[in-house]
Coordinates of C-alpha atoms in Angstrom, one line a residue:
Chain A
X195 CA 4.5 -6.9 -7.3
X196 CA 0.8 -6.3 -7.8
X197 CA -0.2 -4.4 -11.0
X198 CA -3.2 -2.2 -10.7
X199 CA -4.8 -0.4 -13.6
X200 CA -7.7 2.1 -13.4
X201 CA -10.1 3.5 -16.0
X202 CA -11.1 6.0 -17.2
X203 CA -8.3 8.4 -16.5
X204 CA -10.8 11.2 -15.9
X205 CA -14.6 11.5 -15.7
X206 CA -16.9 14.5 -15.9
X207 CA -20.5 14.0 -14.6
X208 CA -23.4 16.3 -13.9
X209 CA -24.5 16.8 -10.3
X210 CA -27.0 14.0 -9.4
X211 CA -25.6 11.5 -11.9
X212 CA -23.8 8.2 -11.3
X213 CA -20.0 8.1 -11.4
X214 CA -18.6 4.7 -12.4
X215 CA -14.9 3.8 -11.9
X216 CA -13.1 0.6 -12.9
X217 CA -10.0 -1.2 -11.6
X218 CA -8.2 -4.3 -12.7
X219 CA -5.5 -6.1 -10.7
X220 CA -3.1 -8.9 -11.2
X221 CA -3.4 -11.2 -8.2
X222 CA -6.7 -13.0 -7.6
X223 CA -5.5 -14.2 -4.2
X224 CA -5.4 -10.6 -2.8
X225 CA -7.1 -9.7 0.4
X226 CA -9.5 -6.8 0.8
X227 CA -9.4 -4.3 -2.1
X228 CA -9.7 -0.6 -1.2
X229 CA -10.9 2.6 -2.7
X230 CA -9.3 5.9 -1.6
X231 CA -10.4 9.4 -2.2
X232 CA -7.8 12.2 -2.6
X233 CA -8.6 15.9 -2.7
X234 CA -6.0 18.4 -4.0
X235 CA -3.3 19.1 -1.5
X236 CA -4.4 16.3 0.8
X237 CA -3.4 12.8 1.5
X238 CA -5.6 9.9 0.3
X239 CA -8.5 8.9 2.6
X240 CA -9.9 5.4 2.8
X241 CA -13.5 5.2 1.4
X242 CA -14.6 1.6 1.2
X243 CA -13.2 -1.9 1.0
X244 CA -14.5 -5.2 -0.3
X245 CA -13.2 -8.8 0.2
X246 CA -15.8 -11.2 -1.1
X247 CA -17.1 -11.5 -4.6
X248 CA -20.3 -9.6 -5.2
X249 CA -21.3 -6.1 -4.1
X250 CA -21.1 -4.0 -1.0
X251 CA -23.1 -0.8 -0.4
X252 CA -22.3 2.0 2.0
X253 CA -24.4 5.1 1.7
X254 CA -24.1 6.5 -1.9
X255 CA -21.2 4.1 -2.6
X256 CA -21.4 0.6 -4.2
X257 CA -18.4 -1.6 -4.9
X258 CA -18.5 -4.7 -7.1
X259 CA -15.8 -7.3 -7.0
X260 CA -15.2 -10.2 -9.4
X261 CA -12.0 -12.0 -8.5
X262 CA -12.2 -14.4 -11.4
X263 CA -12.0 -11.5 -13.9
X264 CA -9.6 -9.6 -11.6
X265 CA -12.0 -6.6 -11.7
X266 CA -13.4 -4.2 -9.1
X267 CA -15.6 -1.2 -9.7
X268 CA -16.8 1.8 -7.6
X269 CA -20.1 3.5 -8.3
X270 CA -21.1 6.8 -6.7
X271 CA -24.8 7.4 -6.8
X272 CA -26.2 11.0 -6.8
X273 CA -22.8 12.5 -7.4
X274 CA -22.1 15.9 -5.6
X275 CA -19.6 18.6 -6.4
X276 CA -17.9 17.7 -3.1
X277 CA -17.2 14.2 -4.7
X278 CA -14.8 15.9 -7.2
X279 CA -11.5 14.3 -6.4
X280 CA -9.0 11.6 -7.5
X281 CA -10.1 8.1 -6.7
X282 CA -7.4 5.5 -6.1
X283 CA -7.8 1.7 -6.3
X284 CA -5.5 -0.1 -3.8
X285 CA -4.7 -3.8 -3.8
X286 CA -2.7 -5.5 -1.0
X287 CA -0.1 -8.2 -1.4
X288 CA -0.8 -11.7 -0.2
X289 CA 0.7 -10.9 3.3
X290 CA -1.6 -7.9 3.6
X291 CA 1.2 -5.6 4.7
X292 CA 1.7 -3.6 1.5
X293 CA -0.7 -1.7 -0.7
X294 CA -0.2 -1.1 -4.4
X295 CA -2.1 1.8 -5.8
X296 CA -3.4 2.5 -9.3
X297 CA -2.7 5.9 -10.9
X298 CA -6.2 7.0 -10.2
X299 CA -9.4 8.4 -11.9
X300 CA -10.0 12.1 -11.7
X301 CA -13.7 12.8 -11.2
X302 CA -15.2 16.3 -11.7
X303 CA -18.9 16.7 -10.8
X304 CA -20.4 19.8 -12.5
X305 CA -23.1 21.6 -10.6
Chain B
X12 CA -8.2 11.6 16.7
X13 CA -5.7 9.3 15.2
X14 CA -3.4 11.2 12.9
X15 CA -0.2 11.1 10.8
X16 CA 1.8 14.3 10.8
X17 CA 4.5 15.1 8.2
X18 CA 7.1 17.8 8.3
X19 CA 8.1 20.0 6.6
X20 CA 5.1 20.7 4.3
X21 CA 7.4 22.0 1.6
X22 CA 11.1 21.7 1.0
X23 CA 13.5 23.1 -1.6
X24 CA 17.1 21.8 -1.7
X25 CA 19.9 21.8 -4.2
X26 CA 21.2 18.8 -6.2
X27 CA 23.6 16.8 -3.9
X28 CA 22.0 18.2 -0.8
X29 CA 20.9 16.3 2.3
X30 CA 17.2 16.1 3.2
X31 CA 15.3 14.5 6.0
X32 CA 11.5 14.1 5.9
X33 CA 9.8 13.4 9.2
X34 CA 6.6 11.5 10.0
X35 CA 4.9 10.9 13.3
X36 CA 1.8 8.9 13.9
X37 CA -0.5 8.8 17.0
X38 CA -2.5 5.8 15.9
X39 CA -0.6 3.2 17.8
X40 CA -0.2 1.4 14.5
X41 CA 2.7 -1.0 14.0
X42 CA 3.2 -0.4 10.2
X43 CA 4.5 2.8 8.7
X44 CA 5.1 3.6 5.0
X45 CA 6.8 6.1 2.8
X46 CA 5.3 6.7 -0.7
X47 CA 6.1 9.1 -3.5
X48 CA 3.4 10.4 -5.8
X49 CA 4.2 11.5 -9.3
X50 CA 2.0 12.3 -12.3
X51 CA 1.7 9.3 -14.5
X52 CA 3.0 6.9 -11.8
X53 CA 0.6 7.3 -8.9
X54 CA 1.7 6.3 -5.4
X55 CA 4.8 4.2 -5.3
X56 CA 6.2 2.5 -2.1
X57 CA 9.7 3.6 -1.1
X58 CA 10.3 1.9 2.3
X59 CA 8.2 0.6 5.1
X60 CA 8.6 -0.7 8.7
X61 CA 6.6 -2.9 11.1
X62 CA 8.2 -1.5 14.2
X63 CA 11.0 0.5 15.9
X64 CA 14.3 -0.5 14.4
X65 CA 12.8 -2.4 11.5
X66 CA 13.1 -1.4 7.8
X67 CA 11.7 -3.1 4.8
X68 CA 12.5 -2.3 1.2
X69 CA 9.7 -1.0 -1.0
X70 CA 9.3 -0.9 -4.8
X71 CA 11.4 2.2 -5.6
X72 CA 14.1 2.4 -2.8
X73 CA 17.1 3.6 -4.9
X74 CA 18.5 6.9 -3.5
X75 CA 16.5 6.7 -0.3
X76 CA 17.2 5.6 3.3
X77 CA 14.7 5.4 6.1
X78 CA 14.8 4.9 9.8
X79 CA 12.1 4.0 12.3
X80 CA 13.3 5.3 15.7
X81 CA 10.2 4.7 17.7
X82 CA 6.7 3.2 17.3
X83 CA 5.6 6.8 16.4
X84 CA 8.4 8.2 14.3
X85 CA 9.6 7.2 10.8
X86 CA 12.1 9.3 8.8
X87 CA 13.0 9.3 5.1
X88 CA 16.6 10.4 4.2
X89 CA 17.9 11.6 0.9
X90 CA 21.6 11.9 1.4
X91 CA 22.5 13.1 -2.2
X92 CA 19.3 14.6 -3.5
X93 CA 18.8 14.5 -7.3
X94 CA 16.2 16.4 -9.5
X95 CA 14.5 13.0 -10.1
X96 CA 13.6 12.9 -6.5
X97 CA 11.4 16.0 -6.9
X98 CA 8.0 14.7 -5.9
X99 CA 5.2 14.7 -3.4
X100 CA 6.0 12.4 -0.5
X101 CA 3.4 10.7 1.7
X102 CA 3.7 8.9 5.0
X103 CA 1.1 6.4 6.1
X104 CA 0.4 4.1 9.0
X105 CA -1.7 0.9 9.4
X106 CA -2.4 -1.8 11.9
X107 CA -1.6 -4.9 10.0
X108 CA -2.5 -7.0 13.0
X109 CA -6.1 -6.3 12.1
X110 CA -7.5 -7.9 9.0
X111 CA -8.8 -5.4 6.5
X112 CA -6.9 -2.5 8.1
X113 CA -6.9 0.7 6.1
X114 CA -4.0 3.2 5.8
X115 CA -4.0 6.6 7.4
X116 CA -2.1 9.1 5.4
X117 CA -0.4 12.4 6.3
X118 CA -0.9 15.6 4.3
X119 CA 2.3 15.2 2.3
X120 CA 5.7 16.9 1.9
X121 CA 6.3 18.6 -1.5
X122 CA 10.1 18.3 -2.3
X123 CA 11.8 20.3 -5.0
X124 CA 15.4 19.5 -5.9
X125 CA 17.0 22.2 -8.0

């Protein structure tokens, strides 16, 4: 079973700042790694995924993956109050049919 | 729009009671999943299925049964509910035939066992 650890547990940032979240995983042979966003009372929603080492940018989001160090990070540029949510790192098994989730990082963006 | 619908939204039952949580997806996805979410543990996989009549064991299956009756419908059964099963339950679907397929989650069912 995959092990997924996220840090920090929580993060408070001022509006307009960068939010930086980290995730380590146990299996370097994993397929695409996902980040999900979860607002209170809602189910998680997929934000962005990355497969290859390096970085991937989509809008205000940038993801960095280093499989050798079993580490992936998510960076949210120009954070907005609407970005306040729990962010979940999700790593698939080798068959790609099961996701293991981290406990999450709670982000609060202060206006 | 593709969706995953869970019912009920909230449920209270007594210890030893019988509970069925329902999930329907309109995504035409082959895989469906049941997770529970608890503070300090995150989302944990209970059972999953890759098609009607199929059931796969997840990571925390004890005390739970599940049944996939159709491509669209996946049920989670607690036949002798215990207080340790008080949790927030999520159903999800995915199309594992596509590489890099994401999961679509429902809005969750909050279960309280008293």
